[in-house]
PDB file of C-alpha atoms in Angstrom:
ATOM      1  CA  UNK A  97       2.087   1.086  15.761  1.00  0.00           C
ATOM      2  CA  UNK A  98      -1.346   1.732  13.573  1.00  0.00           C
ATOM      3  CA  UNK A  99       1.526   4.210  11.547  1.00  0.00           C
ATOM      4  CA  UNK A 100       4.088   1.463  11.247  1.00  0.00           C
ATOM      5  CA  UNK A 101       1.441  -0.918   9.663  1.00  0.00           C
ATOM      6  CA  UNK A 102      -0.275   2.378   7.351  1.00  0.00           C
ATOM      7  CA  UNK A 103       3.081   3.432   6.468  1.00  0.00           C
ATOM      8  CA  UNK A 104       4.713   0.245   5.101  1.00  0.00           C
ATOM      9  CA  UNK A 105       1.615   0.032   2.360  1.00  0.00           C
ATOM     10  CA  UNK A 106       2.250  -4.140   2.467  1.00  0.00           C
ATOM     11  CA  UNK A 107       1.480  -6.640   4.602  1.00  0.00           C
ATOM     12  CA  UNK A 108       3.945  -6.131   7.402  1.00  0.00           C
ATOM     13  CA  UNK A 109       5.123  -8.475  10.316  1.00  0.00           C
ATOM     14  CA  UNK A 110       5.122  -8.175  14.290  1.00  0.00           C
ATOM     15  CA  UNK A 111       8.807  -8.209  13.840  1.00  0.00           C
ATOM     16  CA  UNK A 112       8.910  -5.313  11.147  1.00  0.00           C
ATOM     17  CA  UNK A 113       6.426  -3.330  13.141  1.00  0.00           C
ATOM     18  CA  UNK A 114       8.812  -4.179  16.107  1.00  0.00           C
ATOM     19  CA  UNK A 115      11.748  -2.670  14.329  1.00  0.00           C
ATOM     20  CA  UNK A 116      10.139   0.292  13.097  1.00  0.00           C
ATOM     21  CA  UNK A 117       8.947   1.159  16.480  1.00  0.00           C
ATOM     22  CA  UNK A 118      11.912   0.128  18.496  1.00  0.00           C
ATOM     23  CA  UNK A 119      13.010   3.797  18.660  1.00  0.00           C
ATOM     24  CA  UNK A 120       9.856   4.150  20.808  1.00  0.00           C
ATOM     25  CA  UNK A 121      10.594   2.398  23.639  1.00  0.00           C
ATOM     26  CA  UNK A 122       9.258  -0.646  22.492  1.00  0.00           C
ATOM     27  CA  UNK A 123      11.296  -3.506  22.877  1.00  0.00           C
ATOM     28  CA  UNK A 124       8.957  -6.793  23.099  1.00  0.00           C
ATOM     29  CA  UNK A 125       7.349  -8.794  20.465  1.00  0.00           C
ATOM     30  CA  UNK A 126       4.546  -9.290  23.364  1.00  0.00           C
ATOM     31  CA  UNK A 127       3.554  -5.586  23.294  1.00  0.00           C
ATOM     32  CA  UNK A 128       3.087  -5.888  19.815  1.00  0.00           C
ATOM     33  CA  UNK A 129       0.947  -8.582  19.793  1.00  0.00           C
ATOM     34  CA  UNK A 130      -1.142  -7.027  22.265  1.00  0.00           C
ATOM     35  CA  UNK A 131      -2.047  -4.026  20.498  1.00  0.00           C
ATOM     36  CA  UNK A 132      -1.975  -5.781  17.199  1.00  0.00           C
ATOM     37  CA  UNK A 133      -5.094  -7.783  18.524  1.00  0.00           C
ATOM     38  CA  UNK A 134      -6.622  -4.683  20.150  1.00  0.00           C
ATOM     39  CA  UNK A 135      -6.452  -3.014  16.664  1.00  0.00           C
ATOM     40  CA  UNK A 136      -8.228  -6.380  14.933  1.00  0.00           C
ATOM     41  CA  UNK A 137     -10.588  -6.183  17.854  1.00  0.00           C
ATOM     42  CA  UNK A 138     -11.636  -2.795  16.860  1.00  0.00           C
ATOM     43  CA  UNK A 139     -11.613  -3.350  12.889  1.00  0.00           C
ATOM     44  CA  UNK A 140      -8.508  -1.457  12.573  1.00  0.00           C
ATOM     45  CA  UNK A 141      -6.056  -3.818  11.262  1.00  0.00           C
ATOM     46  CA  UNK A 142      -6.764  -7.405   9.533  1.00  0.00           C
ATOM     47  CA  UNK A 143      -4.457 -10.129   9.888  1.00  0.00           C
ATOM     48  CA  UNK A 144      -3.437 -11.059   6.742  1.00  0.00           C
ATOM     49  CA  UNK A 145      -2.954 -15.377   8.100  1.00  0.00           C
ATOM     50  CA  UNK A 146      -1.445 -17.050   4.632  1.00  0.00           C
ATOM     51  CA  UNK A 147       1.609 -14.140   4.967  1.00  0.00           C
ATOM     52  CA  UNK A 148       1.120 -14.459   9.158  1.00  0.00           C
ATOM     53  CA  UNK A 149       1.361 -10.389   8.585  1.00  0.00           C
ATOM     54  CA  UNK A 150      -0.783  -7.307   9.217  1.00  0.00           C
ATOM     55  CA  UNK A 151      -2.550  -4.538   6.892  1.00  0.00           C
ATOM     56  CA  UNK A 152      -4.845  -1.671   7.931  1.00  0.00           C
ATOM     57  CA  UNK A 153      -8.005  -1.405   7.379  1.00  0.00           C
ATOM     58  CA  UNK A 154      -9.706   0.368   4.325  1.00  0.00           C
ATOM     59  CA  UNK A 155     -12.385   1.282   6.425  1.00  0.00           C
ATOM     60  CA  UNK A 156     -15.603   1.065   8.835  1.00  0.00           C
ATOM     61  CA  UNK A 157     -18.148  -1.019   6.579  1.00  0.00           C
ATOM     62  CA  UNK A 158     -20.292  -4.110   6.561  1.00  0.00           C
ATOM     63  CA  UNK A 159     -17.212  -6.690   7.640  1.00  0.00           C
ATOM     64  CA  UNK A 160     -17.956  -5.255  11.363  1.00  0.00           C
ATOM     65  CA  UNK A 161     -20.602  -7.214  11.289  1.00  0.00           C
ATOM     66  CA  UNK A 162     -19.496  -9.875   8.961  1.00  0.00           C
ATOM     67  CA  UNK A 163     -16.454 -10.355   7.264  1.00  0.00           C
ATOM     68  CA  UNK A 164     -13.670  -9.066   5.450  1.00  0.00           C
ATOM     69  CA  UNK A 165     -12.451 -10.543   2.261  1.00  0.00           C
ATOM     70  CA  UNK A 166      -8.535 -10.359   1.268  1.00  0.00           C
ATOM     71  CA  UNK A 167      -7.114 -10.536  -2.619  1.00  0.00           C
ATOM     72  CA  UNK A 168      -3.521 -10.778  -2.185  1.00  0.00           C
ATOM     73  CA  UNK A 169      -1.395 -10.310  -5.075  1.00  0.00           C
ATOM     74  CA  UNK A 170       1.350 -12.958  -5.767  1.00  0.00           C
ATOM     75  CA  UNK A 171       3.637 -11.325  -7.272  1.00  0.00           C
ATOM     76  CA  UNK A 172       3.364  -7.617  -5.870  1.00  0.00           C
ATOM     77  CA  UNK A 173       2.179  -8.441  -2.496  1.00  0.00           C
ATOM     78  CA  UNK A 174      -0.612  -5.551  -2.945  1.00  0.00           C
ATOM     79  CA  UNK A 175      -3.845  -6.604  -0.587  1.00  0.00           C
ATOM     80  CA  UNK A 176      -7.337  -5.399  -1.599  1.00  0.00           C
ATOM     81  CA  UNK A 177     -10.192  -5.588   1.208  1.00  0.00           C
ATOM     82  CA  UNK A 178     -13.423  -5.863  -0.049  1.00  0.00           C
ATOM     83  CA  UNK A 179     -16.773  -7.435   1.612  1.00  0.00           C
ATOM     84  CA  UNK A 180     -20.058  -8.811   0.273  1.00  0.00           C
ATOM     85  CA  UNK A 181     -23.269  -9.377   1.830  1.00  0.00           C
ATOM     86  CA  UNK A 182     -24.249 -12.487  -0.227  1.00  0.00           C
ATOM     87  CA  UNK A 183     -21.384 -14.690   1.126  1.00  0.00           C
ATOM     88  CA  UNK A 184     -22.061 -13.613   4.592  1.00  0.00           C
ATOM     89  CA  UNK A 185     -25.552 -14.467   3.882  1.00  0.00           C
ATOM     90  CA  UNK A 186     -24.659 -17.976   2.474  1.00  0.00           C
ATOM     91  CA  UNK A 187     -21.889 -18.924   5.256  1.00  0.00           C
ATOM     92  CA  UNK A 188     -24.958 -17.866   8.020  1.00  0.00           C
ATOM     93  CA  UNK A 189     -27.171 -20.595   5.916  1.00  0.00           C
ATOM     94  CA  UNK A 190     -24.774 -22.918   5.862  1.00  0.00           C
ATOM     95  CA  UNK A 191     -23.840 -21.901   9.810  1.00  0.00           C
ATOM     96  CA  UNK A 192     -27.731 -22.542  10.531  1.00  0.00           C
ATOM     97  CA  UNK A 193     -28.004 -25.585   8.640  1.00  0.00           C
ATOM     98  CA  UNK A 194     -24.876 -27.263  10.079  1.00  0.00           C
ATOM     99  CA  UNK A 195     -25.619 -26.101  14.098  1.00  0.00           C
ATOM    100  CA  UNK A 196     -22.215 -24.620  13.833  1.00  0.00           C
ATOM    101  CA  UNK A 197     -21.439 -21.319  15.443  1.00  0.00           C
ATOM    102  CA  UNK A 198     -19.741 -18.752  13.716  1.00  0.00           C
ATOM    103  CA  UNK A 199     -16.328 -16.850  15.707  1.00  0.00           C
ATOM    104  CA  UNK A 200     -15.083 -15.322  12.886  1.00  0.00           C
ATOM    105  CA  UNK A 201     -14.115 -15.097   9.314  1.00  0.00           C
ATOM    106  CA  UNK A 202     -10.919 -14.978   7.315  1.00  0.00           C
ATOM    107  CA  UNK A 203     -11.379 -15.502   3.612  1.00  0.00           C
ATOM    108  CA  UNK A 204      -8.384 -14.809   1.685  1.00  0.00           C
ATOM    109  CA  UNK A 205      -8.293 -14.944  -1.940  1.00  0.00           C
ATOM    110  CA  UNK A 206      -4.779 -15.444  -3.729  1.00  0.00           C
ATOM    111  CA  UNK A 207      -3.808 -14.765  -7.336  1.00  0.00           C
ATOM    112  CA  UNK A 208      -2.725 -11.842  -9.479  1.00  0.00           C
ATOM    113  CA  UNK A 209      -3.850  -7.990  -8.984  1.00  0.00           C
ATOM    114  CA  UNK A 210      -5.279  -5.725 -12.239  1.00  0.00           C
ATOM    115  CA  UNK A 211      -1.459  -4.076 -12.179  1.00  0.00           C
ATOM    116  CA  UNK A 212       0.464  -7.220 -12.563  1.00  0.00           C
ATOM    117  CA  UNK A 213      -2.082  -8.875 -14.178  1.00  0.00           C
ATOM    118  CA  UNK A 214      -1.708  -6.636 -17.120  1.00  0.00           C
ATOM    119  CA  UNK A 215       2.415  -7.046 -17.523  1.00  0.00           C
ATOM    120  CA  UNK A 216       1.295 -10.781 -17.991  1.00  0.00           C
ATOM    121  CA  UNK A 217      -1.471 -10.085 -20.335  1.00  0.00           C
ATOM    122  CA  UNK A 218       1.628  -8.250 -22.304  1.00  0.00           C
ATOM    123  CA  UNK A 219       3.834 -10.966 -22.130  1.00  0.00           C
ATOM    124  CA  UNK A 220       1.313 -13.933 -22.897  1.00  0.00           C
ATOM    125  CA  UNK A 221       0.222 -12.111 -26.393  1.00  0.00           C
ATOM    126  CA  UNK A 222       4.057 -11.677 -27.229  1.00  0.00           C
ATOM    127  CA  UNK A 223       4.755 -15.410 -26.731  1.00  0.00           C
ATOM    128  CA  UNK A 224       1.829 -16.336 -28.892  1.00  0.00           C
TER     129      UNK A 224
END
C-alpha cells in the first residue's frame, strides 16, 4: 500500500491505491481505509482532505508533534509538506485562550507551485 501511495508521486485515492493493489489480494475499499489510517496514525501518510486523496510523508519532523502544512499546486497537482513552529505556537495560544482542545491539524494551502508558477510568469510578461 505505503508503495502504491510513494509510487504514484500525486495525491492518490483509496480507489487508485485499491486498483494498484488489487493484484495483491486486496479486494475491499475497507482494507484500505484501515491501513490508510494506520499509516496517518503513524505519520506515514497525510490525507490530503480538499482532493479527499493520500500522499506520503516527507519525513519524521516537528508535525509529530504538531502539524503538517500542505501547498498543493493547482495546476500540476504537486504537494509540498512543510511545518513551522510559530503557527503551532499561535494555534496553541489561540487553543488556550478559547478553552478549546486541539485533535488535530490539517492546514492546506492552495495556489501555484515555483514550476508552474514560472510558465505563468512567461506568459504574463508576453501579454504585457
Amino acid at each position: 500500500m505505503l508503495e502504491a501511495i510513494s509510487h504514484a508521486g500525486k495525491p492518490v485515492s483509496a480507489y487508485d491505491i485499491l486498483d494498484e493493489i488489487r493484484p495483491y489480494g486486496i479486494r475491499s475499499p475497507v482494507q484500505v481505509y484501515r491501513a490508510i489510517k494506520k499509516l496517518i496514525e503513524d505519520g506515514t501518510v497525510h490525507k490530503v482532505e480538499s482532493l479527499n486523496a493520500f500522499v506520503l510523508c516527507v519525513g519524521p519532523h516537528a508535525h509529530r508533534r504538531g502539524s503538517a502544512i500542505l501547498a498543493i499546486c493547482e495546476q500540476c497537482g504537486r504537494v509540498t509538506e512543510f511545518c513551522d513552529d510559530s503557527v503551532d505556537r499561535r494555534l496553541a495560544e489561540w487553543a488556550r485562550s478559547e478553552g478549546f482542545q486541539i485533535g488535530s491539524v490539517s492546514i492546506e494551502v492552495n495556489g501555484r507551485c515555483a514550476d508552474c508558477s514560472v510558465g505563468i510568469a512567461f506568459v504574463d510578461a508576453r501579454i504585457r
